[in-house]
Every structure is written in structure tokens, then in C-alpha cells.
Coordinates of C-alpha atoms and ligand atoms in Angstrom, one line a residue:
M1 CA -0.2 0.2 -0.3
N2 CA 1.7 3.8 -0.9
R3 CA 1.3 6.3 1.2
F4 CA -1.7 7.8 0.1
V5 CA -3.7 4.6 0.0
I6 CA -3.0 4.4 3.4
A7 CA -3.7 8.3 4.5
L8 CA -7.3 7.9 2.4
L9 CA -7.9 5.3 3.8
L10 CA -6.9 7.0 8.0
G11 CA -9.0 9.3 6.4
L12 CA -12.0 7.8 5.9
I13 CA -11.9 5.9 8.3
N14 CA -11.9 8.5 10.3
C15 CA -14.6 9.5 8.8
I16 CA -16.5 6.7 9.4
G17 CA -15.4 7.4 13.4
L18 CA -16.1 10.9 13.9
N19 CA -20.2 10.3 11.1
A20 CA -20.8 7.6 13.5
Q21 CA -24.6 8.0 13.3
P22 CA -27.2 6.0 14.9
D23 CA -28.9 3.8 12.4
R24 CA -32.7 4.3 14.0
W25 CA -34.5 4.6 11.4
Q26 CA -37.4 8.1 11.8
Q27 CA -40.1 9.5 9.5
A28 CA -39.5 13.0 7.9
A29 CA -42.2 16.1 8.0
N30 CA -42.4 19.0 5.9
Y31 CA -44.7 21.1 6.0
K32 CA -46.4 24.6 3.5
M33 CA -49.5 26.2 5.4
D34 CA -51.2 28.9 4.4
I35 CA -52.9 30.5 7.4
D36 CA -56.0 33.6 6.8
F37 CA -56.8 34.4 10.5
N38 CA -60.0 35.5 11.1
I39 CA -59.6 38.2 13.9
K40 CA -64.0 38.6 14.3
K41 CA -64.5 34.9 14.5
H42 CA -60.8 34.3 16.6
Q43 CA -60.9 31.1 13.4
L44 CA -57.4 30.0 11.1
S45 CA -58.7 28.9 8.6
G46 CA -55.6 26.7 6.5
Q47 CA -54.5 25.0 3.6
Q48 CA -51.3 22.6 4.7
T49 CA -49.6 20.4 1.7
L50 CA -47.1 17.8 3.7
E51 CA -44.4 16.3 2.4
Y52 CA -44.2 12.9 3.9
T53 CA -41.4 10.3 4.2
N54 CA -41.8 7.1 5.5
N55 CA -38.0 5.8 6.1
S56 CA -40.0 2.7 8.4
P57 CA -39.8 -0.1 6.5
D58 CA -43.4 -0.4 7.4
T59 CA -46.0 0.1 4.8
L60 CA -49.2 2.7 6.4
D61 CA -51.9 1.8 5.6
K62 CA -53.7 4.7 8.1
V63 CA -52.0 7.9 9.5
Y64 CA -53.6 9.8 12.3
Y65 CA -52.7 13.2 13.4
H66 CA -53.3 15.5 16.6
L67 CA -56.4 17.9 16.2
Y68 CA -55.0 19.2 20.3
F69 CA -57.8 22.4 20.1
N70 CA -60.5 20.0 19.8
A71 CA -59.4 18.9 23.8
F72 CA -60.4 22.4 24.7
K73 CA -64.4 21.6 25.1
P74 CA -67.1 19.5 26.7
G75 CA -66.1 16.5 27.8
S76 CA -63.6 16.1 26.0
D77 CA -60.8 14.3 27.8
M78 CA -58.7 17.0 28.9
D79 CA -61.6 18.3 30.7
V80 CA -62.5 15.9 31.8
R81 CA -59.3 14.8 33.4
S82 CA -58.2 17.8 35.1
R83 CA -61.5 18.1 36.5
S84 CA -61.2 14.4 37.6
I85 CA -57.4 14.4 39.1
I86 CA -56.8 14.9 42.7
D87 CA -54.9 17.3 43.1
P88 CA -55.9 19.2 39.5
D89 CA -54.0 22.2 37.4
P90 CA -55.4 25.4 39.0
R91 CA -55.0 26.6 35.1
V92 CA -57.6 24.6 34.2
R93 CA -59.6 22.8 36.2
D94 CA -63.5 23.0 34.8
R95 CA -62.6 25.6 33.6
I96 CA -63.7 24.3 30.2
V97 CA -66.8 22.9 30.8
K98 CA -67.3 26.3 31.5
L99 CA -66.3 27.6 28.1
Q100 CA -69.5 28.9 26.0
K101 CA -69.5 27.9 22.2
D102 CA -67.6 30.7 20.6
E103 CA -65.0 30.4 23.4
Q104 CA -64.1 27.0 22.9
G105 CA -61.0 25.2 20.0
F106 CA -62.6 22.9 17.6
Q107 CA -59.8 21.4 14.1
N108 CA -62.5 20.5 11.5
I109 CA -61.0 19.3 8.9
R110 CA -62.3 19.9 5.5
S111 CA -60.8 17.9 3.0
I112 CA -58.2 15.4 2.4
K113 CA -55.6 14.8 -0.4
M114 CA -53.0 12.3 -0.8
N115 CA -50.7 12.1 -4.1
G116 CA -53.3 15.1 -5.3
K117 CA -56.7 12.2 -5.2
K118 CA -59.1 12.1 -3.0
V119 CA -58.6 10.0 0.8
D120 CA -62.8 9.9 2.0
S121 CA -61.8 7.3 4.3
Y122 CA -61.8 9.7 7.9
K123 CA -62.9 9.6 11.1
T124 CA -62.1 12.4 14.3
E125 CA -61.7 10.6 17.2
G126 CA -61.1 12.8 20.5
T127 CA -57.3 14.7 19.7
I128 CA -57.1 12.5 17.3
L129 CA -57.7 12.1 12.9
I130 CA -57.4 8.5 12.6
V131 CA -56.8 8.5 8.1
D132 CA -57.7 5.3 6.7
L133 CA -55.6 5.9 2.9
K134 CA -56.6 4.1 0.1
E135 CA -53.3 3.2 -1.3
P136 CA -50.3 2.6 1.9
I137 CA -47.9 4.1 2.2
L138 CA -44.7 1.8 0.6
P139 CA -41.5 1.4 3.2
H140 CA -39.0 4.6 2.2
S141 CA -41.5 6.1 -0.2
T142 CA -42.5 9.9 0.4
V143 CA -46.4 11.3 -0.8
V144 CA -48.5 14.6 0.2
F145 CA -50.7 15.3 1.7
D146 CA -53.6 18.4 1.0
M147 CA -55.9 19.3 3.5
E148 CA -58.4 22.0 4.9
F149 CA -59.3 22.7 7.7
L150 CA -61.1 25.3 10.1
A151 CA -59.8 26.2 13.1
Q152 CA -60.9 28.3 16.3
I153 CA -58.7 29.4 18.4
P154 CA -59.7 28.9 22.0
Q155 CA -59.8 30.9 25.0
Q156 CA -57.4 31.0 26.8
I157 CA -56.8 28.0 29.4
R158 CA -53.7 25.8 29.5
R159 CA -50.7 27.1 26.3
T160 CA -53.1 27.5 23.6
G161 CA -55.2 30.1 23.0
R162 CA -56.5 33.5 22.8
F163 CA -56.6 36.7 25.6
N164 CA -54.3 35.2 28.0
S165 CA -54.0 36.6 31.9
E166 CA -52.3 39.6 31.1
G167 CA -53.6 39.9 28.5
I168 CA -52.1 38.8 25.3
E169 CA -54.8 38.1 22.8
Y170 CA -53.5 35.1 20.8
S171 CA -51.1 32.7 21.8
V172 CA -51.0 30.4 19.6
S173 CA -49.6 26.3 19.8
Q174 CA -50.5 22.9 18.9
W175 CA -53.0 24.7 15.6
Y176 CA -53.0 22.6 13.6
P177 CA -53.5 20.1 11.7
K178 CA -50.1 17.7 13.2
M179 CA -49.0 14.0 11.8
C180 CA -48.1 12.4 15.1
N181 CA -44.7 9.8 15.2
Y182 CA -44.4 6.4 14.0
D183 CA -41.0 5.0 15.6
Y184 CA -39.5 2.0 16.4
Q185 CA -42.4 2.0 19.3
G186 CA -45.9 1.9 16.7
W187 CA -47.5 4.6 16.0
H188 CA -48.1 8.2 19.0
T189 CA -51.8 8.3 18.9
D190 CA -52.2 9.4 22.5
Q191 CA -55.0 11.9 23.9
Y192 CA -54.2 15.1 24.5
I193 CA -54.8 16.2 28.3
G194 CA -53.0 19.4 28.4
R195 CA -49.6 17.7 28.3
E196 CA -46.6 15.9 26.2
F197 CA -45.3 16.6 23.1
Y198 CA -43.7 14.4 20.3
G199 CA -43.3 15.3 16.5
I200 CA -41.7 14.2 13.6
W201 CA -38.4 16.8 12.3
G202 CA -39.0 18.0 9.6
S203 CA -39.2 21.7 8.4
F204 CA -42.3 24.3 8.1
D205 CA -43.0 27.1 5.7
V206 CA -46.2 29.1 7.4
K207 CA -48.2 32.3 5.2
I208 CA -50.3 34.2 8.0
T209 CA -52.5 36.8 6.5
L210 CA -54.3 38.7 9.4
P211 CA -54.8 42.3 10.0
S212 CA -51.7 44.6 8.8
N213 CA -52.4 46.3 13.2
Y214 CA -51.3 42.7 14.6
I215 CA -47.5 41.8 15.4
V216 CA -46.6 38.6 14.8
A217 CA -43.7 36.2 16.6
G218 CA -43.1 33.0 16.9
T219 CA -41.0 29.2 15.7
G220 CA -38.9 30.5 12.5
L221 CA -37.1 33.2 10.1
L222 CA -39.2 35.6 8.7
Q223 CA -39.3 36.1 4.5
N224 CA -40.9 38.8 3.9
K225 CA -38.1 41.4 7.3
D226 CA -38.6 44.1 4.8
E227 CA -42.4 44.4 3.7
I228 CA -43.0 43.7 7.4
G229 CA -40.8 46.3 10.1
Y230 CA -41.6 46.3 13.3
G231 CA -38.3 45.3 14.4
Y232 CA -38.1 42.6 12.4
S233 CA -36.1 44.9 10.1
D234 CA -34.1 48.3 9.6
N235 CA -36.7 49.6 7.7
E236 CA -39.9 50.6 8.7
P237 CA -43.1 50.4 4.9
E238 CA -43.9 53.7 4.7
S239 CA -47.7 52.6 4.3
R240 CA -48.5 48.6 5.3
P241 CA -51.9 47.1 3.7
K242 CA -55.5 46.0 5.6
R243 CA -54.0 43.1 6.1
L244 CA -50.4 41.4 6.0
T245 CA -49.6 38.1 5.3
W246 CA -47.1 36.8 7.1
H247 CA -43.8 34.5 5.9
F248 CA -42.4 32.3 8.6
K249 CA -39.7 29.5 7.5
A250 CA -38.0 26.4 9.2
D251 CA -35.7 23.9 10.1
K252 CA -34.7 21.0 11.3
V253 CA -38.0 21.7 14.0
H254 CA -40.4 18.9 14.6
D255 CA -43.0 21.6 15.6
F256 CA -44.5 25.7 15.2
V257 CA -45.4 28.5 17.2
W258 CA -46.4 31.7 16.7
A259 CA -48.5 35.2 18.3
A260 CA -49.9 38.5 17.9
D261 CA -50.6 41.3 19.7
P262 CA -50.8 44.8 18.2
D263 CA -49.4 46.2 21.6
Y264 CA -46.2 43.8 21.4
K265 CA -42.6 46.1 21.3
Q266 CA -39.6 44.4 19.7
I267 CA -36.5 44.3 20.9
A268 CA -34.2 42.7 19.2
H269 CA -30.4 41.6 19.9
T270 CA -27.7 40.3 18.1
M271 CA -25.4 38.0 19.9
K272 CA -21.3 38.2 19.3
D273 CA -21.8 35.0 18.0
G274 CA -23.8 37.1 15.3
T275 CA -27.1 34.4 17.0
V276 CA -30.5 37.0 16.6
L277 CA -32.2 37.0 20.3
R278 CA -36.2 38.5 19.7
F279 CA -38.7 40.1 22.8
F280 CA -42.2 39.9 22.4
Y281 CA -43.2 42.2 25.1
Q282 CA -46.5 44.3 26.6
P283 CA -45.0 47.8 27.1
G284 CA -45.7 48.0 31.3
P285 CA -45.4 49.0 34.7
K286 CA -44.4 45.4 35.0
T287 CA -42.9 44.3 32.2
T288 CA -40.7 47.6 30.2
D289 CA -37.4 47.9 32.5
N290 CA -37.3 44.0 33.2
W291 CA -38.4 42.5 29.3
T292 CA -34.8 45.7 28.2
K293 CA -32.7 43.9 31.1
L294 CA -33.0 40.5 29.9
P295 CA -31.7 40.9 26.2
P296 CA -27.2 41.1 28.1
V297 CA -28.5 38.0 30.4
M298 CA -29.3 36.0 28.1
E299 CA -26.0 36.8 26.0
E300 CA -24.6 34.9 28.7
V301 CA -26.7 32.4 28.6
F302 CA -26.2 31.4 25.2
N303 CA -22.0 31.5 25.7
F304 CA -22.6 29.8 28.5
A305 CA -24.9 27.0 27.2
N306 CA -23.0 26.1 24.2
K307 CA -19.8 25.0 26.1
H308 CA -20.7 22.8 27.9
F309 CA -24.7 21.5 26.7
G310 CA -23.2 21.6 22.2
P311 CA -23.7 24.4 20.1
Y312 CA -27.4 25.8 20.1
P313 CA -27.9 26.0 15.9
F314 CA -30.6 27.9 14.7
S315 CA -29.7 31.1 14.2
Q316 CA -32.8 32.8 16.1
Y317 CA -34.4 32.9 19.1
S318 CA -37.6 34.4 20.7
F319 CA -38.4 35.8 24.1
I320 CA -42.3 35.5 24.0
Q321 CA -45.0 37.2 25.9
G322 CA -47.9 35.2 26.1
G323 CA -49.1 32.1 26.5
D324 CA -49.3 30.8 30.9
G325 CA -46.0 30.1 32.8
G326 CA -44.2 28.7 30.5
M327 CA -43.5 26.6 27.5
E328 CA -40.7 25.9 25.3
Y329 CA -41.9 25.4 21.7
P330 CA -38.2 25.6 18.7
M331 CA -36.5 28.6 18.3
A332 CA -39.0 30.4 20.3
T333 CA -41.0 29.8 24.3
L334 CA -44.3 32.1 25.5
I335 CA -43.5 32.6 29.2
T336 CA -45.8 35.2 30.6
G337 CA -43.3 38.9 31.8
E338 CA -45.5 40.6 34.1
R339 CA -42.4 39.3 36.5
K340 CA -39.8 40.3 39.1
F341 CA -36.5 39.7 37.6
G342 CA -35.6 37.4 39.0
S343 CA -38.4 35.5 38.1
L344 CA -38.6 36.8 34.3
V345 CA -34.0 35.2 34.2
G346 CA -35.5 31.7 35.7
V347 CA -38.5 31.6 33.3
S348 CA -36.0 32.2 30.5
V349 CA -33.4 29.7 31.2
H350 CA -35.7 27.2 31.7
E351 CA -38.4 27.6 29.0
L352 CA -34.7 27.5 26.3
M353 CA -32.4 25.0 28.1
H354 CA -35.7 23.1 26.0
S355 CA -33.5 24.4 23.2
W356 CA -30.8 21.1 24.1
Y357 CA -33.8 19.2 26.0
Q358 CA -36.9 19.0 23.5
M359 CA -36.2 21.1 19.9
V360 CA -32.7 19.4 20.1
L361 CA -32.6 16.3 21.4
G362 CA -36.4 15.3 21.1
S363 CA -36.4 12.1 23.2
N364 CA -40.5 11.8 23.6
E365 CA -42.1 13.4 26.5
L366 CA -44.8 11.0 27.5
L367 CA -43.3 8.1 27.3
Y368 CA -39.7 10.2 29.1
A369 CA -41.0 13.4 30.3
W370 CA -38.1 13.3 32.5
M371 CA -35.3 13.0 29.2
D372 CA -37.0 16.3 28.5
E373 CA -37.6 18.8 31.9
G374 CA -35.7 16.2 33.9
F375 CA -32.3 17.6 32.0
T376 CA -33.6 20.5 31.2
E377 CA -33.9 22.0 35.1
Y378 CA -30.4 19.6 35.6
A379 CA -28.8 22.4 32.6
S380 CA -31.3 25.6 34.4
S381 CA -29.5 24.8 38.0
E382 CA -26.5 24.8 36.0
V383 CA -27.0 28.7 33.9
M384 CA -28.4 30.2 37.3
N385 CA -25.5 29.5 39.3
H386 CA -23.9 31.2 36.6
L387 CA -24.9 34.3 36.2
K388 CA -24.5 34.6 40.6
N389 CA -21.1 33.2 40.1
V390 CA -20.9 36.3 37.9
G391 CA -23.1 38.9 39.4
L392 CA -26.0 38.9 36.4
L393 CA -28.1 37.3 39.0
D394 CA -28.5 38.6 42.4
G395 CA -27.9 35.9 44.7
N396 CA -24.7 34.3 46.1
A397 CA -24.2 31.2 43.8
V398 CA -23.5 27.3 45.7
M399 CA -20.6 24.6 44.7
D400 CA -23.5 23.0 44.2
P401 CA -26.5 23.4 42.6
H402 CA -28.4 20.2 42.5
I403 CA -28.7 19.6 45.6
A404 CA -31.6 21.0 46.4
S405 CA -33.8 19.2 43.9
V406 CA -32.2 15.9 45.5
N407 CA -33.6 17.6 49.2
N408 CA -36.8 17.9 47.8
Y409 CA -37.2 14.6 45.9
I410 CA -35.9 12.7 49.6
E411 CA -38.4 14.3 51.0
F412 CA -41.4 13.5 48.0
T413 CA -40.1 10.0 48.9
K414 CA -41.5 9.7 52.6
T415 CA -45.5 11.4 50.8
G416 CA -45.8 7.4 49.5
L417 CA -47.1 9.5 46.2
E418 CA -43.5 8.2 44.4
E419 CA -44.2 6.5 41.2
P420 CA -40.7 5.1 39.0
L421 CA -40.1 7.7 36.1
S422 CA -41.0 4.9 34.1
T423 CA -45.1 6.0 33.9
H424 CA -46.0 7.5 30.9
A425 CA -46.8 11.2 31.8
D426 CA -50.4 11.4 30.7
H427 CA -50.5 8.3 33.6
F428 CA -49.4 9.6 36.9
N429 CA -52.5 9.1 40.0
T430 CA -51.2 13.1 40.3
N431 CA -50.3 15.2 39.6
R432 CA -47.4 16.3 42.0
A433 CA -46.2 12.5 41.7
Y434 CA -45.7 14.0 38.1
G435 CA -43.6 17.1 38.9
M436 CA -41.7 16.2 40.7
A437 CA -40.2 12.5 38.0
A438 CA -40.3 14.6 35.9
Y439 CA -38.6 17.9 36.7
V440 CA -37.0 17.2 40.6
K441 CA -36.6 13.4 40.2
G442 CA -34.8 13.5 36.0
E443 CA -32.9 15.8 37.0
V444 CA -31.7 14.1 40.9
F445 CA -31.7 10.8 38.2
L446 CA -28.5 12.8 36.7
E447 CA -27.1 14.1 39.5
Q448 CA -27.4 10.5 41.6
L449 CA -24.8 10.3 37.6
R450 CA -22.3 12.7 38.2
Y451 CA -22.3 10.6 41.7
I452 CA -21.4 7.3 40.0
I453 CA -19.2 8.3 36.9
G454 CA -17.2 11.6 37.6
D455 CA -17.7 14.7 36.7
E456 CA -15.3 14.6 33.9
A457 CA -16.1 11.6 32.1
F458 CA -19.9 13.3 32.6
N459 CA -19.0 16.8 30.7
R460 CA -17.8 15.2 28.1
G461 CA -21.2 12.7 28.0
M462 CA -23.4 16.1 27.7
L463 CA -21.8 16.6 24.9
R464 CA -20.9 13.0 23.3
Y465 CA -24.4 12.6 24.2
Y466 CA -26.0 16.3 21.6
N467 CA -23.6 15.7 19.2
T468 CA -24.6 11.4 19.3
W469 CA -28.5 12.5 19.3
K470 CA -29.0 15.8 17.9
F471 CA -32.0 16.0 15.8
K472 CA -32.8 12.9 16.8
H473 CA -35.1 11.1 19.5
P474 CA -33.2 9.7 21.7
N475 CA -34.2 6.9 24.2
P476 CA -33.2 6.6 28.1
N477 CA -31.3 3.7 26.6
D478 CA -29.5 5.6 24.2
F479 CA -28.6 8.2 26.5
I480 CA -27.1 5.4 29.3
R481 CA -25.2 4.0 26.5
I482 CA -23.5 7.2 25.6
M483 CA -22.8 6.9 29.7
E484 CA -20.4 3.8 29.7
K485 CA -19.2 4.9 26.6
V486 CA -17.4 7.7 27.9
S487 CA -17.0 6.6 32.2
G488 CA -16.5 2.3 30.7
I489 CA -18.9 2.3 33.4
Q490 CA -21.9 -0.5 32.9
L491 CA -24.5 1.6 34.2
D492 CA -27.9 -1.1 32.6
W493 CA -28.7 -1.0 36.5
F494 CA -28.6 2.5 37.6
L495 CA -31.1 3.1 34.9
R496 CA -33.6 -0.2 36.0
Y497 CA -33.6 0.5 39.3
F498 CA -33.9 4.1 39.5
V499 CA -36.1 4.6 36.8
N500 CA -38.2 1.9 36.7
T501 CA -39.3 1.7 40.4
T502 CA -39.0 3.9 43.2
Y503 CA -36.6 1.7 45.1
T504 CA -34.7 4.3 47.6
I505 CA -31.0 4.9 48.0
D506 CA -29.9 4.2 52.2
Y507 CA -26.6 3.4 53.5
E508 CA -25.3 3.1 57.3
V509 CA -22.2 2.7 58.3
V510 CA -22.5 0.7 61.2
E511 CA -19.0 0.8 62.9
M512 CA -15.6 0.0 63.0
R513 CA -13.8 -2.9 64.0
G514 CA -10.4 -2.2 65.1
K515 CA -9.2 -0.9 61.3
E516 CA -12.1 -2.0 59.6
V517 CA -15.4 0.6 59.0
I518 CA -18.1 -1.7 58.8
L519 CA -21.3 -0.5 56.4
R520 CA -25.4 -1.5 55.9
R521 CA -27.3 -0.5 53.1
N522 CA -31.2 -0.1 54.1
G523 CA -33.3 0.5 51.0
G524 CA -33.8 -1.0 47.8
M525 CA -31.4 1.1 45.2
P526 CA -27.7 -0.1 45.8
M527 CA -24.9 2.6 45.2
P528 CA -20.9 3.1 44.9
I529 CA -19.7 4.6 47.9
D530 CA -18.0 7.6 48.4
L531 CA -16.5 7.2 52.3
T532 CA -14.7 10.1 53.8
V533 CA -12.4 9.7 56.6
I534 CA -11.6 12.5 58.9
L535 CA -8.5 13.2 61.3
K536 CA -8.7 14.5 64.3
S537 CA -5.6 16.8 63.1
G538 CA -8.5 17.8 61.0
E539 CA -6.8 15.2 57.4
V540 CA -8.9 14.1 55.2
K541 CA -8.9 11.0 54.2
R542 CA -10.3 9.5 50.7
Y543 CA -12.8 5.5 50.4
Y544 CA -14.5 4.3 47.3
I545 CA -16.4 1.5 46.9
P546 CA -17.8 0.7 44.1
L547 CA -20.4 -1.5 42.4
D548 CA -19.9 -5.0 41.2
L549 CA -22.7 -4.1 38.6
M550 CA -20.3 -1.2 37.9
L551 CA -17.2 -3.5 36.6
G552 CA -15.4 -0.3 36.9
I553 CA -14.2 3.1 39.4
K554 CA -14.5 6.4 38.4
S555 CA -12.3 8.9 37.7
E556 CA -12.1 12.3 38.0
D557 CA -14.5 13.3 40.3
N558 CA -13.9 17.1 41.3
T559 CA -16.4 16.7 44.5
F560 CA -14.8 13.0 45.4
N561 CA -11.0 13.2 44.1
G562 CA -8.2 11.7 45.2
F563 CA -9.8 8.3 46.5
T564 CA -8.4 5.0 47.4
A565 CA -10.8 2.6 46.3
S566 CA -11.2 -0.3 48.1
S567 CA -12.5 -3.5 46.6
P568 CA -16.6 -4.5 44.8
W569 CA -19.6 -4.4 47.4
H570 CA -21.3 -7.3 45.3
W571 CA -25.3 -5.9 45.6
V572 CA -26.3 -9.1 47.0
H573 CA -24.1 -8.6 50.3
E574 CA -26.8 -6.4 52.3
S575 CA -23.3 -5.6 54.6
F576 CA -19.4 -4.3 53.4
S577 CA -16.4 -4.3 55.4
I578 CA -13.6 -2.0 54.0
P579 CA -10.0 -1.6 55.4
I580 CA -8.6 1.7 55.8
N581 CA -5.5 2.8 57.2
E582 CA -6.6 4.7 60.6
H583 CA -7.2 3.9 63.8
P584 CA -10.7 4.4 65.4
S585 CA -8.0 6.2 68.1
E586 CA -7.0 8.9 64.9
I587 CA -10.4 9.6 63.7
N588 CA -12.8 12.0 64.3
H589 CA -15.6 10.5 62.2
V590 CA -15.8 8.6 59.5
Q591 CA -18.6 9.5 56.6
I592 CA -20.9 8.5 53.6
D593 CA -21.0 10.7 50.6
V594 CA -19.9 14.0 53.1
S595 CA -21.2 16.5 48.5
N596 CA -24.7 15.3 49.8
R597 CA -25.4 13.8 45.7
M598 CA -26.4 11.0 47.1
A599 CA -30.0 11.2 47.2
D600 CA -29.7 8.0 50.3
V601 CA -33.5 9.1 52.7
D602 CA -31.3 8.2 55.6
R603 CA -28.9 10.6 56.2
T604 CA -28.9 10.1 60.2
N605 CA -27.3 7.3 60.1
N606 CA -24.3 7.9 57.4
L607 CA -22.0 9.8 60.3
W608 CA -20.1 7.1 63.0
P609 CA -20.3 8.1 66.0
R610 CA -24.0 9.0 65.4
P611 CA -23.9 12.2 66.8
M612 CA -26.3 12.1 69.8
K613 CA -29.7 13.3 69.4
A614 CA -31.0 16.1 71.7
K615 CA -32.9 14.2 73.9
E616 CA -29.5 11.9 75.1
I617 CA -28.1 14.5 76.0
Y618 CA -29.9 16.4 78.0
K619 CA -30.7 12.7 79.9
Ligands
ZN1 ZN1 -40.4 22.1 30.7

């Protein structure tokens, strides 16, 4: 082989290595929509052309669409569920059942064609449209659906709707007939009850025509800036016709949101790297000051997140006053805007971090809400701590911003309300159990993982996860495989215990026998142990007990470094004895996990000798 061939081969191997991608197929959906917005009736009359590619090995004789607006009718699953769950969402409660006809939402399909031929056989079942195809969609083929629909924007109840509590006229999300995702697990045709989403990667080309005094904000890049003005362009048009058509395009997204209000003011902020941040708010005493202060803070958030979680891949992001609370969409968020500055930053950061965990890493939220909300919470905690650290936000930065969530989770395990993370998001018994699982235990999941494999591998893993799974639909196993690869540690046991069960962690230092520390596992879930020995001299010694199931040990953990590793603790044993170099007479105390990262539900027994209880002291 000559040098040229060797170089070529090496180059090829390199390419394969760099481009190693998961080989799981995924569908593709490219939407073109032309929307005529009748403001008087709050109705959208739409034409939708959907180019749908079936990359699966299966022949599809049916397709399904989401018709989310149908949830906002009395008697819908969302209405009944919101009234019957024991801890209702105060934003919904019994508000749907009280909606008058003209305040309700609906999505009526007027006609469907596939490849130019009329499809007659379709029916609506709640928020799902079932379409029986005359001709099936073959594997690896593309078809074109043409659809005409009429939708009524409901009174704002949850996320989408007209006239929110702060007077934003239209927050328009989950508003168009949206093809359900079909993946290796089959069709995802969940009835919408006000919770999660899952979409197909693709593109949107959307034209919205409405009275020209309305300012529109949303997903995608505005194509006719000069015609529009309103802060999108440096050139304000001299005059505008009575009605204007706004033309947006977005690539590599799985949804499209927009909002419209005549009072929006836009601040357009171009970051040093060229990313354009747009802020839309209704000026007033409760908004103007805080929204004006937001752009430089959010630029710092982007810079931090790009470095730690992967580069933001779009050229624009919009923070839009609207909706209720906060909700994430591709390239945009709808947030309520009349907040104190800290709260405005908090909600902006959380929703923005979904641009990584959902808008790039598009997991199925219904099945794995914790990969979406929990990972977002983890990233948000890091970001908020950083903002305090650099003085952009009031308050003191802490060593570990995730400890609060660990403690929150520990308290919740004592209520008896906990349900496994693997529960389908719609089917938790309480809103509280869902919230704790998705947001809190999801963040704690990552914190436990960081404890198990160490900071260095963990941080590398988060970036590798991003690079490997961006614009795809990762599941929990995909994530844990990445973490196994970066750490060289087996982690399947951790995934199964922490996601599929509600077993808790509880370890105890029982006693010292000579120069041996005796430990016991009281909880159902096994973990490796960081053991710290603090000598009377003040010197600190660190011992590490790996779990046998890991078949490896962590390395380079900033929080717990310079340790001596013992032989592994086989999980089948309740107790473990670790030899140390120090004699009890030299020791002030021995403690399990000084960092408090491990979610040990009873920390009172983590110390030896046990601190005396108040009762004992005053005996
Ligand atoms: Zn969220």
C-alpha cells in the first residue's frame, strides 16, 4: 500500500468514526401552510401541504394526526381528566366545561388528498384524526397530503388560546393538524390531556394573513422583513395594506408556534456570534424595565449553554410574552411576562434550555418526560448558578446547584405518592407525582449519574449525547449507552433501578471494628459509596467502594478526588467491610457522601460515630 492509499484509508476510518450515527430510522415531515386568520371569529382557515416520508421498513395503510384544539371542548378527555384528578391544575380545573360555544376550540377537517387523490375515509376521535388510506404508503417512500381545515382558537385555558391573563391576544400553539409520530415503537396517538408532545423532525413554511396592526412572533425566520418592519427590519415600510401576510420558514424543527398582539414591542438583540435574540412584550409598568434588562443576560446564558451542553444550532430565538407560565417551542418560548426580574430570568432560562432537551434532542415526552423536563432542570440549575457567579443575577452561587432537588426528591419519597419515572406522563395518579418525577427526579437522575461516574466523564457524556443524538429521538437506553461509553462503567443497573422502580437509597455506617469500617445497605437500591474519613488532626482521607455491577470505577471527580478504591461491594450482600489505614483512636468521624449528592433518604445514619440526639445529651 502506498502512502497515498494509507492516508486515504485513515481518512476514511476517521470519517466513519466522526460520523458514527445511530442507525435507527425516523420519519420526516415538511409542512407548507397558508393561513387566513379571521380575527372577529378567532378562526384560522388553513391549507396544509405535508410532504411525508416513510423511512420505516413498514407499509402504512393508515395515518393519524393530532387535532389538539379539540381538547378545549366540554366533555373532552382533557376536560374530564382536569376535573377528576385529585390535585387539579388550577389553570384548568373546571374551566373547559364552562366554555361557551364561541369560546371553545375546534379543528375541523374539510378535505384530505394524498398524492392529489381525494381521501374519503377519515374520522375524528377526540384529539386524534384517523385517516384510512386508499393506497398504502410504502417503506422508504414520500407522499404528499393536501388538507383544508378550519380551526377555532379557544379562550386561553392552558398554553394555547386567546386573551391570556396578561392581555396577550393570541398565543397560538398546537394549532394545526399535526401528523403523529411513527417510530420503532409504533404510532404515538395519545389523546391530548394538556401535558406532553412528541413530533416528527422536518421543516415548516408558514404564511399567516391577518390585519396589519398585529405584530406576529414565532418559530422560524421571517422571509419578508422589509414588508413587515415592526423591529424585524431596520426599514419600516412607509405604509401597510389593511391585511398583511407574514411568511416564516424553519428547518430541522418538529413544531411551529406563533403569537400575535397589536401592542407587542420587539427588542432585537444580535449576539457577538451572530445569533439573533428577539424579545416581544407588551410595554407597561410591570414589564418594560425587566424586559429591557433581559437581552445581555440571555446572551450570557447562550454562551454558557453552547459550551457546556452543545452549540445552539439555530440562528434565532424569540422570547415571547404569552401563554401561561412558560412553554417551550422550537426557536421560541411563550412566557408570562409580568414578573420580578429573577423570576423572568428563571422562566426564560428554563424554557430556553429546552432548546437542547427537546428542540434538538427530541425524546418522546409522553414516555420520558424526565429526559425533557429533568435534563432541562439540570441544565437550568447550572445556568442560574453561573449567572449568580458572574453577578448577572442576585444571590450567592453554590458549590452544587442540584442539592436542593436531591433534598426535594428525598422529602417526596416519604409521602408515599411517588410513582416510577417510567410511568407514562398522562397516567400518573396525581399532578404532583408527575411534576416530582419529571422535573425533580429527572434532575436527580443526572446528579446520581455524575456521582457514579465522576464530573469529567459526565460532562464529556453530556456533549457526546448532544452530538450523537441531535435532531433524533433518543430514549433512556440511548442516553445511558453514551454514559457507559464515556465512563467505561456498566450503568444498566442504575437506569433500571432509578427509572423503573421507586426503590430508594439508604446506606449506613454501622461501626468500626479495628481498622475496618462496617457499612450496611438498608435501601432497595444499590450504589457505589464515597466514604470520607476525617482525622482528629483535620486531615481528610477518601475511600471509594465501587458497586460490583459497575465493573469499573469512576475517575476524575472534582468533588471526590484522590481516593483509595476498595474491592467492589457485591450488591447481593447487605453489609460490607472496608479496611482503612487509620485506627479509630485517630479518627474524628467517618461519613458516607460528604457532598450530599447521593440521594440517601436517611442521612442520620451516614456518620460514625453517630451524633448524639438532643434527648440523649440532656438525659
Ligand atoms: Zn419545561
